Tab-separated table of C-alpha atoms in Angstrom:
chain	number	residue	atom	x	y	z
A	1	MET	CA	-17.360	78.716	-3.967
A	2	LYS	CA	-20.171	76.598	-2.521
A	3	LYS	CA	-23.717	77.880	-2.751
A	4	THR	CA	-24.262	78.805	0.897
A	5	LEU	CA	-27.407	79.336	2.971
A	6	PHE	CA	-27.220	80.943	6.417
A	7	LEU	CA	-30.329	79.836	8.298
A	8	ASN	CA	-31.986	80.935	11.514
A	9	PRO	CA	-34.413	77.986	11.571
A	10	PRO	CA	-38.128	77.936	12.431
A	11	SER	CA	-38.874	77.317	16.091
A	12	PHE	CA	-41.604	77.960	18.665
A	13	ASP	CA	-44.191	80.521	17.557
A	14	GLY	CA	-42.771	83.939	18.426
A	15	PHE	CA	-39.478	82.446	19.677
A	16	ASP	CA	-36.569	84.870	19.424
A	17	GLY	CA	-33.832	82.360	20.073
A	18	GLY	CA	-31.469	82.762	17.254
A	19	ALA	CA	-28.645	84.770	15.922
A	20	GLY	CA	-29.239	88.029	17.735
A	21	ALA	CA	-31.105	87.432	20.993
A	22	ARG	CA	-29.354	87.452	24.369
A	23	TYR	CA	-32.108	85.431	26.033
A	24	GLN	CA	-33.347	82.605	23.823
A	25	ALA	CA	-37.056	82.579	24.609
A	26	LYS	CA	-40.483	83.742	23.546
A	27	ARG	CA	-40.880	87.168	25.124
A	28	GLU	CA	-43.911	88.665	26.840
A	29	ILE	CA	-44.646	90.686	23.693
A	30	THR	CA	-43.611	90.042	20.088
A	31	SER	CA	-39.901	90.834	19.824
A	32	PHE	CA	-37.348	90.002	17.172
A	33	TRP	CA	-33.691	90.974	17.095
A	34	TYR	CA	-31.749	91.014	13.843
A	35	PRO	CA	-29.786	87.790	13.160
A	36	THR	CA	-26.482	89.652	13.327
A	37	TRP	CA	-24.425	86.582	14.248
A	38	LEU	CA	-25.389	85.077	10.867
A	39	ALA	CA	-25.469	88.312	8.863
A	40	GLN	CA	-21.809	89.027	9.660
A	41	PRO	CA	-20.401	85.811	8.110
A	42	ALA	CA	-22.954	86.128	5.288
A	43	ALA	CA	-21.387	89.503	4.483
A	44	LEU	CA	-18.069	87.669	3.981
A	45	VAL	CA	-19.545	85.134	1.529
A	46	PRO	CA	-20.507	86.620	-1.870
A	47	GLY	CA	-23.752	85.252	-3.284
A	48	SER	CA	-24.855	83.642	-0.014
A	49	LYS	CA	-28.424	83.849	1.269
A	50	LEU	CA	-29.651	84.667	4.776
A	51	VAL	CA	-33.011	83.306	5.956
A	52	ASP	CA	-34.391	84.413	9.329
A	53	ALA	CA	-37.377	82.085	9.557
A	54	PRO	CA	-38.837	83.099	12.969
A	55	ALA	CA	-39.059	86.809	12.157
A	56	HIS	CA	-40.597	86.095	8.744
A	57	TYR	CA	-42.978	83.394	10.048
A	58	GLN	CA	-41.502	80.778	7.720
A	59	THR	CA	-42.173	77.088	8.368
A	60	VAL	CA	-39.912	74.083	7.850
A	61	GLU	CA	-41.753	73.511	4.570
A	62	ASP	CA	-40.894	77.053	3.457
A	63	VAL	CA	-37.258	76.486	4.402
A	64	LEU	CA	-37.101	73.193	2.486
A	65	LYS	CA	-38.188	74.939	-0.722
A	66	ILE	CA	-35.303	77.376	-0.326
A	67	ALA	CA	-32.648	74.927	0.938
A	68	LYS	CA	-33.015	72.455	-1.942
A	69	ASP	CA	-30.816	74.656	-4.130
A	70	TYR	CA	-27.927	74.986	-1.640
A	71	GLU	CA	-24.783	72.883	-1.165
A	72	LEU	CA	-23.913	74.253	2.269
A	73	VAL	CA	-26.383	75.166	5.039
A	74	ILE	CA	-25.070	76.884	8.174
A	75	MET	CA	-27.691	76.991	10.932
A	76	HIS	CA	-27.696	79.008	14.140
A	77	THR	CA	-28.835	77.136	17.229
A	78	SER	CA	-29.232	77.710	20.973
A	79	THR	CA	-29.577	75.523	24.056
A	80	PRO	CA	-33.407	75.623	24.201
A	81	SER	CA	-33.958	75.435	20.430
A	82	LEU	CA	-31.424	72.662	19.627
A	83	PRO	CA	-33.922	69.737	19.461
A	84	ASN	CA	-36.160	71.632	17.021
A	85	ASP	CA	-33.167	72.834	15.007
A	86	VAL	CA	-31.902	69.261	14.627
A	87	LYS	CA	-35.326	68.233	13.270
A	88	CYS	CA	-35.065	71.001	10.676
A	89	ALA	CA	-31.567	69.792	9.729
A	90	GLU	CA	-32.875	66.230	9.375
A	91	ALA	CA	-35.614	67.428	7.017
A	92	ILE	CA	-33.064	69.284	4.859
A	93	LYS	CA	-30.767	66.230	4.795
A	94	THR	CA	-33.644	63.902	3.902
A	95	GLN	CA	-34.545	66.154	0.988
A	96	ASN	CA	-30.939	66.238	-0.258
A	97	PRO	CA	-28.411	63.916	1.457
A	98	GLU	CA	-25.559	65.702	-0.353
A	99	THR	CA	-26.207	68.995	1.451
A	100	GLN	CA	-23.534	69.770	4.035
A	101	ILE	CA	-25.123	71.018	7.269
A	102	GLY	CA	-23.309	72.722	10.121
A	103	PHE	CA	-24.367	74.459	13.330
A	104	VAL	CA	-23.058	77.662	14.918
A	105	GLY	CA	-23.910	79.384	18.197
A	106	ALA	CA	-22.912	79.423	21.847
A	107	HIS	CA	-24.289	75.971	22.691
A	108	VAL	CA	-22.309	74.097	20.042
A	109	ALA	CA	-19.232	76.255	20.656
A	110	VAL	CA	-19.172	74.988	24.252
A	111	LEU	CA	-20.329	71.408	23.578
A	112	PRO	CA	-19.034	70.558	20.081
A	113	GLU	CA	-18.272	66.866	20.667
A	114	GLN	CA	-21.500	66.173	22.538
A	115	THR	CA	-23.536	67.919	19.825
A	116	LEU	CA	-21.914	65.884	17.049
A	117	LYS	CA	-22.079	62.613	18.996
A	118	ASP	CA	-25.779	63.038	19.797
A	119	ASN	CA	-26.666	64.245	16.288
A	120	PRO	CA	-24.827	62.374	13.504
A	121	ILE	CA	-26.966	64.265	10.966
A	122	ILE	CA	-24.792	67.347	11.634
A	123	ASP	CA	-21.630	67.403	9.516
A	124	PHE	CA	-19.764	70.039	11.525
A	125	VAL	CA	-20.012	72.703	14.214
A	126	CYS	CA	-18.033	75.948	14.430
A	127	ARG	CA	-16.385	76.949	17.686
A	128	ASN	CA	-15.624	80.426	19.053
A	129	GLU	CA	-15.923	83.334	16.579
A	130	PHE	CA	-17.004	81.611	13.407
A	131	ASP	CA	-17.169	84.359	10.761
A	132	TYR	CA	-14.004	83.387	8.885
A	133	THR	CA	-14.605	79.696	9.595
A	134	CYS	CA	-17.849	80.026	7.607
A	135	LYS	CA	-16.036	81.886	4.834
A	136	GLU	CA	-13.466	79.093	4.461
A	137	LEU	CA	-16.212	76.445	4.507
A	138	SER	CA	-17.999	78.223	1.659
A	139	GLU	CA	-14.728	78.347	-0.279
A	140	GLY	CA	-14.559	74.548	-0.140
A	141	LYS	CA	-11.428	74.351	1.989
A	142	PRO	CA	-10.930	70.831	3.462
A	143	PHE	CA	-12.366	70.532	6.973
A	144	ALA	CA	-9.003	69.437	8.415
A	145	GLU	CA	-7.425	72.727	7.287
A	146	ILE	CA	-10.063	75.025	8.805
A	147	LYS	CA	-9.361	76.332	12.295
A	148	GLY	CA	-12.126	76.348	14.907
A	149	LEU	CA	-14.007	73.386	13.411
A	150	SER	CA	-15.306	70.124	14.906
A	151	TYR	CA	-16.644	67.629	12.370
A	152	HIS	CA	-17.502	64.064	11.400
A	153	ASP	CA	-14.866	62.553	9.116
A	154	ARG	CA	-15.698	60.047	6.355
A	155	GLN	CA	-15.601	57.185	8.870
A	156	GLY	CA	-18.012	58.997	11.188
A	157	ASN	CA	-15.346	59.789	13.777
A	158	ILE	CA	-15.314	63.211	15.440
A	159	GLN	CA	-12.304	65.382	14.619
A	160	GLN	CA	-11.316	68.782	15.997
A	161	THR	CA	-9.004	71.342	14.421
A	162	PRO	CA	-6.958	73.903	16.407
A	163	GLU	CA	-8.715	76.943	17.861
A	164	ARG	CA	-9.243	80.011	15.705
A	165	GLU	CA	-7.858	83.318	16.918
A	166	LEU	CA	-10.313	86.067	17.830
A	167	ILE	CA	-10.836	88.805	15.246
A	168	HIS	CA	-8.914	91.976	16.067
A	169	ASP	CA	-9.075	93.930	12.792
A	170	TRP	CA	-12.721	94.879	12.961
A	171	ASP	CA	-12.354	97.659	10.402
A	172	ALA	CA	-11.773	94.870	7.852
A	173	MET	CA	-15.154	93.299	8.650
A	174	PRO	CA	-17.758	94.206	6.020
A	175	SER	CA	-20.990	95.966	6.897
A	176	VAL	CA	-24.077	93.830	7.535
A	177	PHE	CA	-26.380	96.493	6.088
A	178	PRO	CA	-26.345	95.228	2.462
A	179	VAL	CA	-27.187	91.726	3.792
A	180	TYR	CA	-30.108	93.120	5.800
A	181	ALA	CA	-31.343	95.124	2.822
A	182	GLU	CA	-31.233	92.162	0.431
A	183	HIS	CA	-32.576	89.366	2.628
A	184	LEU	CA	-34.635	90.780	5.519
A	185	ASP	CA	-37.899	92.706	5.789
A	186	ILE	CA	-37.120	95.373	8.380
A	187	ARG	CA	-40.849	95.815	9.118
A	188	ASN	CA	-40.820	92.382	10.805
A	189	TYR	CA	-38.300	93.383	13.473
A	190	LEU	CA	-39.939	94.756	16.608
A	191	ILE	CA	-38.562	95.573	20.044
A	192	GLY	CA	-40.993	97.017	22.582
A	193	TYR	CA	-38.789	99.839	23.849
A	194	LEU	CA	-37.298	100.900	20.485
A	195	LEU	CA	-38.791	103.045	17.738
A	196	ASN	CA	-39.853	100.711	14.948
A	197	PRO	CA	-38.745	100.009	12.276
A	198	TYR	CA	-35.345	99.835	13.909
A	199	ILE	CA	-31.965	98.401	12.915
A	200	SER	CA	-29.562	96.707	15.349
A	201	LEU	CA	-25.864	96.130	14.746
A	202	TYR	CA	-22.583	95.301	16.424
A	203	THR	CA	-19.561	97.567	16.008
A	204	GLY	CA	-17.374	95.127	17.938
A	205	ARG	CA	-17.392	92.080	20.203
A	206	GLY	CA	-16.216	91.172	23.667
A	207	CYS	CA	-16.923	92.579	27.122
A	208	PRO	CA	-14.436	93.257	29.935
A	209	ALA	CA	-17.121	92.593	32.571
A	210	LYS	CA	-17.147	89.152	34.195
A	211	CYS	CA	-20.868	88.656	34.937
A	212	THR	CA	-21.320	84.963	35.759
A	213	PHE	CA	-24.645	84.625	33.916
A	214	CYS	CA	-23.804	86.402	30.649
A	215	LEU	CA	-23.670	84.050	27.682
A	216	TRP	CA	-21.733	85.629	24.822
A	217	PRO	CA	-18.486	86.851	26.449
A	218	GLN	CA	-18.018	83.474	28.171
A	219	THR	CA	-18.684	81.369	25.077
A	220	ILE	CA	-17.804	83.232	21.873
A	221	GLY	CA	-16.948	86.931	22.211
A	222	GLY	CA	-14.390	86.852	25.022
A	223	HIS	CA	-13.586	89.523	27.598
A	224	GLN	CA	-11.545	91.880	25.433
A	225	TYR	CA	-13.584	94.534	23.620
A	226	ARG	CA	-12.435	94.530	19.981
A	227	ALA	CA	-14.150	97.161	17.885
A	228	LYS	CA	-14.318	99.202	14.702
A	229	SER	CA	-12.869	102.693	14.618
A	230	PRO	CA	-15.289	105.643	14.886
A	231	GLU	CA	-14.447	106.540	11.265
A	232	ALA	CA	-15.410	103.054	10.031
A	233	VAL	CA	-18.669	103.170	12.008
A	234	GLY	CA	-19.387	106.635	10.588
A	235	ARG	CA	-18.973	105.313	7.032
A	236	GLU	CA	-21.297	102.384	7.742
A	237	MET	CA	-23.974	104.623	9.225
A	238	ALA	CA	-23.795	106.879	6.164
A	239	GLU	CA	-24.308	103.721	4.083
A	240	ALA	CA	-27.330	102.804	6.219
A	241	LYS	CA	-28.870	106.214	5.688
A	242	ALA	CA	-28.299	105.886	1.932
A	243	ILE	CA	-30.098	102.510	1.940
A	244	TRP	CA	-33.079	103.266	4.201
A	245	GLY	CA	-33.335	107.045	4.378
A	246	SER	CA	-35.945	108.095	6.925
A	247	SER	CA	-37.780	104.735	6.924
A	248	VAL	CA	-35.621	103.491	9.837
A	249	ARG	CA	-36.614	105.377	12.980
A	250	GLU	CA	-33.811	104.226	15.263
A	251	TYR	CA	-30.435	102.457	15.242
A	252	PHE	CA	-29.466	100.258	18.178
A	253	PHE	CA	-25.810	99.480	18.933
A	254	ASP	CA	-25.899	96.001	20.463
A	255	ASP	CA	-22.247	95.748	21.512
A	256	ASP	CA	-22.174	94.201	24.997
A	257	THR	CA	-20.964	97.497	26.460
A	258	PHE	CA	-20.921	100.138	23.733
A	259	THR	CA	-20.001	102.893	26.204
A	260	ILE	CA	-17.053	101.120	27.882
A	261	ASP	CA	-14.687	103.271	25.772
A	262	LYS	CA	-16.234	106.683	26.395
A	263	LYS	CA	-14.032	108.596	23.933
A	264	ARG	CA	-14.901	106.170	21.145
A	265	ALA	CA	-18.625	106.291	21.966
A	266	ILE	CA	-18.580	110.095	21.862
A	267	ALA	CA	-16.640	110.105	18.571
A	268	ILE	CA	-19.191	107.737	17.002
A	269	SER	CA	-22.050	109.849	18.357
A	270	GLU	CA	-20.630	112.884	16.553
A	271	HIS	CA	-20.951	111.006	13.245
A	272	LEU	CA	-24.531	110.083	14.153
A	273	LYS	CA	-25.367	113.700	14.940
A	274	ARG	CA	-23.919	114.807	11.592
A	275	LEU	CA	-26.105	112.212	9.850
A	276	LYS	CA	-29.143	113.287	11.940
A	277	LEU	CA	-29.805	109.729	13.151
A	278	THR	CA	-31.688	108.729	16.297
A	279	TRP	CA	-29.888	106.002	18.181
A	280	SER	CA	-29.747	103.905	21.351
A	281	CYS	CA	-27.267	101.443	22.842
A	282	ASN	CA	-26.340	99.078	25.666
A	283	ALA	CA	-24.658	100.715	28.651
A	284	ARG	CA	-23.625	99.959	32.213
A	285	GLY	CA	-25.377	101.814	35.011
A	286	ASN	CA	-22.297	103.772	36.017
A	287	LEU	CA	-21.848	106.216	33.113
A	288	ASP	CA	-20.979	109.721	34.311
A	289	TYR	CA	-23.112	112.837	33.816
A	290	ASP	CA	-20.796	114.634	31.361
A	291	THR	CA	-20.592	111.623	29.032
A	292	LEU	CA	-24.355	111.124	29.205
A	293	LYS	CA	-24.919	114.784	28.371
A	294	GLU	CA	-22.613	114.677	25.350
A	295	LEU	CA	-24.212	111.499	24.005
A	296	LYS	CA	-27.695	112.975	24.516
A	297	ASN	CA	-26.678	116.123	22.618
A	298	ASN	CA	-25.529	113.877	19.763
A	299	GLY	CA	-28.851	112.085	19.298
A	300	LEU	CA	-28.932	109.401	22.000
A	301	ARG	CA	-32.552	108.524	22.838
A	302	LEU	CA	-32.410	105.454	25.081
A	303	LEU	CA	-29.999	103.271	27.038
A	304	LEU	CA	-30.539	99.562	27.671
A	305	VAL	CA	-29.084	98.925	31.120
A	306	GLY	CA	-28.727	95.622	32.947
A	307	PHE	CA	-29.465	96.413	36.595
A	308	GLU	CA	-30.199	92.711	37.233
A	309	SER	CA	-31.061	93.012	40.962
A	310	GLY	CA	-31.846	95.463	43.734
A	311	ASN	CA	-29.794	93.466	46.232
A	312	GLN	CA	-26.086	94.257	46.530
A	313	GLN	CA	-25.124	90.777	47.752
A	314	ILE	CA	-26.628	89.225	44.621
A	315	LEU	CA	-24.855	91.747	42.371
A	316	ASP	CA	-21.528	91.042	44.066
A	317	GLY	CA	-22.127	87.293	43.812
A	318	VAL	CA	-22.586	87.432	40.033
A	319	LYS	CA	-19.560	89.770	39.649
A	320	LYS	CA	-21.667	92.593	38.222
A	321	GLY	CA	-19.175	95.236	39.331
A	322	ILE	CA	-21.850	97.880	40.017
A	323	LYS	CA	-22.930	99.437	43.313
A	324	LEU	CA	-26.609	100.233	43.798
A	325	GLU	CA	-25.816	103.789	44.913
A	326	VAL	CA	-23.918	104.391	41.662
A	327	ALA	CA	-26.862	103.010	39.675
A	328	ARG	CA	-29.223	105.326	41.563
A	329	LYS	CA	-27.079	108.364	40.693
A	330	PHE	CA	-26.877	107.213	37.067
A	331	MET	CA	-30.680	107.035	36.861
A	332	GLU	CA	-31.004	110.439	38.486
A	333	ASN	CA	-28.730	111.860	35.764
A	334	CYS	CA	-30.652	110.117	32.969
A	335	HIS	CA	-33.952	111.536	34.249
A	336	LYS	CA	-32.377	114.995	34.494
A	337	LEU	CA	-31.085	114.822	30.898
A	338	GLY	CA	-34.239	113.296	29.411
A	339	ILE	CA	-32.553	110.024	28.404
A	340	LYS	CA	-34.989	107.115	28.450
A	341	VAL	CA	-33.772	103.912	30.097
A	342	HIS	CA	-34.974	100.373	29.508
A	343	GLY	CA	-34.018	98.476	32.652
A	344	ALA	CA	-33.208	94.761	32.472
A	345	PHE	CA	-33.625	92.642	35.603
A	346	ILE	CA	-33.011	88.969	36.354
A	347	LEU	CA	-34.817	86.983	39.039
A	348	GLY	CA	-33.432	83.688	40.316
A	349	LEU	CA	-29.719	84.471	40.495
A	350	PRO	CA	-27.706	82.838	43.327
A	351	ASN	CA	-28.691	84.067	46.827
A	352	GLU	CA	-32.183	84.988	45.583
A	353	SER	CA	-34.995	84.783	48.140
A	354	ARG	CA	-38.533	86.097	48.531
A	355	GLU	CA	-37.017	89.072	50.363
A	356	THR	CA	-34.479	89.890	47.627
A	357	ILE	CA	-37.180	89.679	44.947
A	358	GLU	CA	-39.086	92.274	46.966
A	359	GLU	CA	-35.928	94.432	47.139
A	360	THR	CA	-35.533	94.255	43.360
A	361	ILE	CA	-39.156	95.257	42.761
A	362	ARG	CA	-38.794	98.209	45.134
A	363	PHE	CA	-35.496	99.247	43.538
A	364	ALA	CA	-37.017	99.196	40.034
A	365	CYS	CA	-39.945	101.331	41.192
A	366	GLU	CA	-37.579	103.721	42.976
A	367	VAL	CA	-35.173	104.386	40.063
A	368	ASN	CA	-38.132	104.260	37.646
A	369	PRO	CA	-36.754	103.420	34.186
A	370	HIS	CA	-39.162	104.148	31.337
A	371	THR	CA	-39.691	100.428	30.685
A	372	ILE	CA	-38.397	97.161	32.129
A	373	GLN	CA	-37.878	93.565	31.138
A	374	VAL	CA	-37.724	90.820	33.754
A	375	SER	CA	-35.957	87.604	32.809
A	376	ILE	CA	-35.466	84.363	34.693
A	377	ALA	CA	-31.855	83.394	35.434
A	378	SER	CA	-30.809	81.008	32.662
A	379	PRO	CA	-27.801	78.763	33.341
A	380	TYR	CA	-26.493	78.286	29.807
A	381	PRO	CA	-23.703	75.726	29.290
A	382	GLY	CA	-20.331	77.443	29.241
A	383	THR	CA	-21.249	80.095	31.809
A	384	GLU	CA	-19.978	80.270	35.375
A	385	LEU	CA	-23.610	80.238	36.528
A	386	TYR	CA	-24.062	76.821	34.877
A	387	SER	CA	-20.985	75.445	36.668
A	388	GLN	CA	-22.224	76.834	40.002
A	389	ALA	CA	-25.672	75.298	39.508
A	390	GLU	CA	-24.146	71.937	38.634
A	391	ALA	CA	-21.799	71.987	41.642
A	392	ASN	CA	-24.520	73.025	44.108
A	393	GLY	CA	-27.434	70.947	42.829
A	394	TRP	CA	-29.598	73.939	41.935
A	395	PHE	CA	-31.099	72.501	38.739
A	396	THR	CA	-34.846	71.809	38.833
A	397	GLY	CA	-34.694	69.259	36.032
A	398	ASP	CA	-36.855	71.493	33.833
A	399	SER	CA	-35.798	72.921	30.482
A	400	LEU	CA	-34.935	76.593	30.051
A	401	VAL	CA	-38.190	77.091	28.137
A	402	ALA	CA	-41.624	75.464	28.105
A	403	ASN	CA	-43.048	73.692	25.047
A	404	SER	CA	-44.453	77.043	23.931
A	405	GLY	CA	-41.034	78.737	24.152
A	406	ILE	CA	-41.672	80.930	27.230
A	407	GLN	CA	-38.998	81.027	29.923
A	408	MET	CA	-39.143	78.611	32.849
A	409	SER	CA	-36.916	78.520	35.892
A	410	ALA	CA	-34.267	75.826	35.523
A	411	LEU	CA	-32.936	76.769	38.971
A	412	GLN	CA	-34.219	76.386	42.512
A	413	TYR	CA	-32.676	77.102	45.900
A	414	PRO	CA	-33.173	75.627	49.388
A	415	ASN	CA	-35.511	78.479	50.369
A	416	LEU	CA	-36.896	79.421	46.937
A	417	SER	CA	-38.581	77.164	44.389
A	418	GLY	CA	-38.542	77.534	40.626
A	419	SER	CA	-42.272	78.322	40.606
A	420	GLU	CA	-41.726	81.122	43.146
A	421	ILE	CA	-39.105	82.642	40.837
A	422	GLU	CA	-41.561	82.461	37.935
A	423	ASP	CA	-44.306	84.028	40.065
A	424	GLY	CA	-41.882	86.819	40.974
A	425	VAL	CA	-41.603	87.802	37.310
A	426	GLU	CA	-45.345	88.381	37.002
A	427	GLN	CA	-45.478	90.171	40.349
A	428	MET	CA	-42.669	92.511	39.305
A	429	TYR	CA	-44.299	93.403	35.990
A	430	ARG	CA	-47.635	94.100	37.658
A	431	ARG	CA	-46.243	96.223	40.466
A	432	PHE	CA	-43.945	98.226	38.199
A	433	TYR	CA	-46.388	98.991	35.406
A	434	PHE	CA	-49.609	99.385	37.385
A	435	ARG	CA	-48.398	102.640	38.986
A	436	PRO	CA	-49.251	106.200	37.941
A	437	LYS	CA	-45.495	106.873	37.538
A	438	SER	CA	-45.346	104.228	34.779
A	439	ILE	CA	-48.791	104.543	33.256
A	440	ILE	CA	-48.854	108.325	32.742
A	441	PRO	CA	-45.714	108.569	30.508
A	442	ILE	CA	-46.830	105.568	28.439
A	443	VAL	CA	-50.337	107.016	27.949
A	444	GLY	CA	-48.695	110.314	26.985
A	445	GLU	CA	-46.672	108.508	24.296
A	446	MET	CA	-49.814	106.826	22.982
A	447	LEU	CA	-51.750	110.087	22.734
A	448	ALA	CA	-48.878	111.861	20.974
A	449	ASP	CA	-48.196	109.147	18.374
A	450	PRO	CA	-50.973	107.139	16.632
A	451	GLN	CA	-48.467	104.404	15.714
A	452	MET	CA	-47.478	104.098	19.372
A	453	LEU	CA	-51.158	103.909	20.383
A	454	VAL	CA	-51.786	100.910	18.102
A	455	ARG	CA	-48.529	99.297	19.156
A	456	ARG	CA	-49.046	99.636	22.925
A	457	LEU	CA	-52.598	98.280	22.670
A	458	ARG	CA	-51.267	95.258	20.749
A	459	GLU	CA	-48.491	94.758	23.293
A	460	GLY	CA	-50.976	94.963	26.168
A	461	LYS	CA	-53.089	92.247	24.578
A	462	GLU	CA	-49.992	90.075	24.017
A	463	PHE	CA	-48.847	90.564	27.607
A	464	LEU	CA	-52.209	89.448	28.999
A	465	SER	CA	-52.032	86.399	26.715
A	466	TYR	CA	-48.542	85.669	28.065
A	467	LEU	CA	-49.817	85.846	31.668
A	468	ARG	CA	-52.688	83.472	30.824
A	469	GLU	CA	-50.194	81.015	29.358
A	470	ARG	CA	-48.081	81.177	32.526
A	471	HIS	CA	-51.148	80.558	34.711
A	472	GLN	CA	-52.226	77.593	32.576
A	473	ARG	CA	-48.758	76.090	32.857
A	474	ALA	CA	-48.715	76.625	36.636
A	475	ALA	CA	-52.154	75.000	36.967
A	476	SER	CA	-51.030	71.947	34.964
A	477	HIS	CA	-48.136	71.463	37.405
């Protein structure tokens, strides 16, 4: 067994681009997701170490001190962070040329040959679901015998092995909780709309939806939802409670669409109620009232819902599969039941215009989720959105993120520039939050909970800093 390090490498200050984030960027306020995509293979490799450098504010120098003792380093990368991640790999290789270094993540899964050709320092990249690929690498199995691997052979030529099958027996996958407990400081993981400290986890992978912009189903997870049984999830959550007790305030189920199988979601929620755990999850904005009520009765606090746009033509164009009227009824039911909703929106999708941005802002204010996040459409390689942008000449020529790590618009349209899309993000935040309907509930939270008071004041300061940074960037252009 090779001594194996799973590494989410250092990047931009505050950049949440690694093994858990859906949008690889520095957010408006400090946010870090758990590096679940690395923790899962780490759970399969006894004696391995997991380092999540961004969330623990570790530098390349810190990483080098750790990596010197390891034979195999498996690094997570993303499209915007790849250049920095390669520099980190070069530093590790310079320190010890015998260290084998490989990359995992959506970018290298889609572009394995290009990644290896452009970066000879990388020994291999893993394609598709890489959990068992990593396990076999740590066991010292020859590269040529490992499915789902692209690598440099001894002559420097690029070789590719056959594809690896997707994982279907998810009950056989070990829990990530012992890995979290041993290697991560849960106090460092913050998400603005969750109760902190929180824990996030996947109970399965894959999403039947066909959204053109969504990264993971199109690159690694696939469109079939493969998941653990409610009984297996119940056992894992009991394990979590045994590890952390009451110190974790909320558990977040980060499956792409946790509620797609309503019977399973309800069965899991019954275990959570028995364990007296507060929890939240991803959901689509079409869940029916009776299911919502049952989940709420079993401890559900919040739903993260991707509304994306307030324009039906845009939603149809990205194959969202949701009607605005259904989303309105869903929000009405959530308000009635007291379920908080964090609404996710995307500006800059195909068919976007100044008028549709206005429609989205009005829609968000109308349905009134508790909190929102507004992202810029990001055409990641491997997604249908990327192919559309390439075919139609929509690329601006800019990167997905600025030098500081904040999102930039990589897309522009004949009647809408990239800078107008970026301006729309700020406009939407201001108009949504600077309303009595938004301010009053948030102030109420702050007055009721001293921890929330400190946190919201910090987040407000960070948000103003984020806006200043955007204005400075706009002025320099």
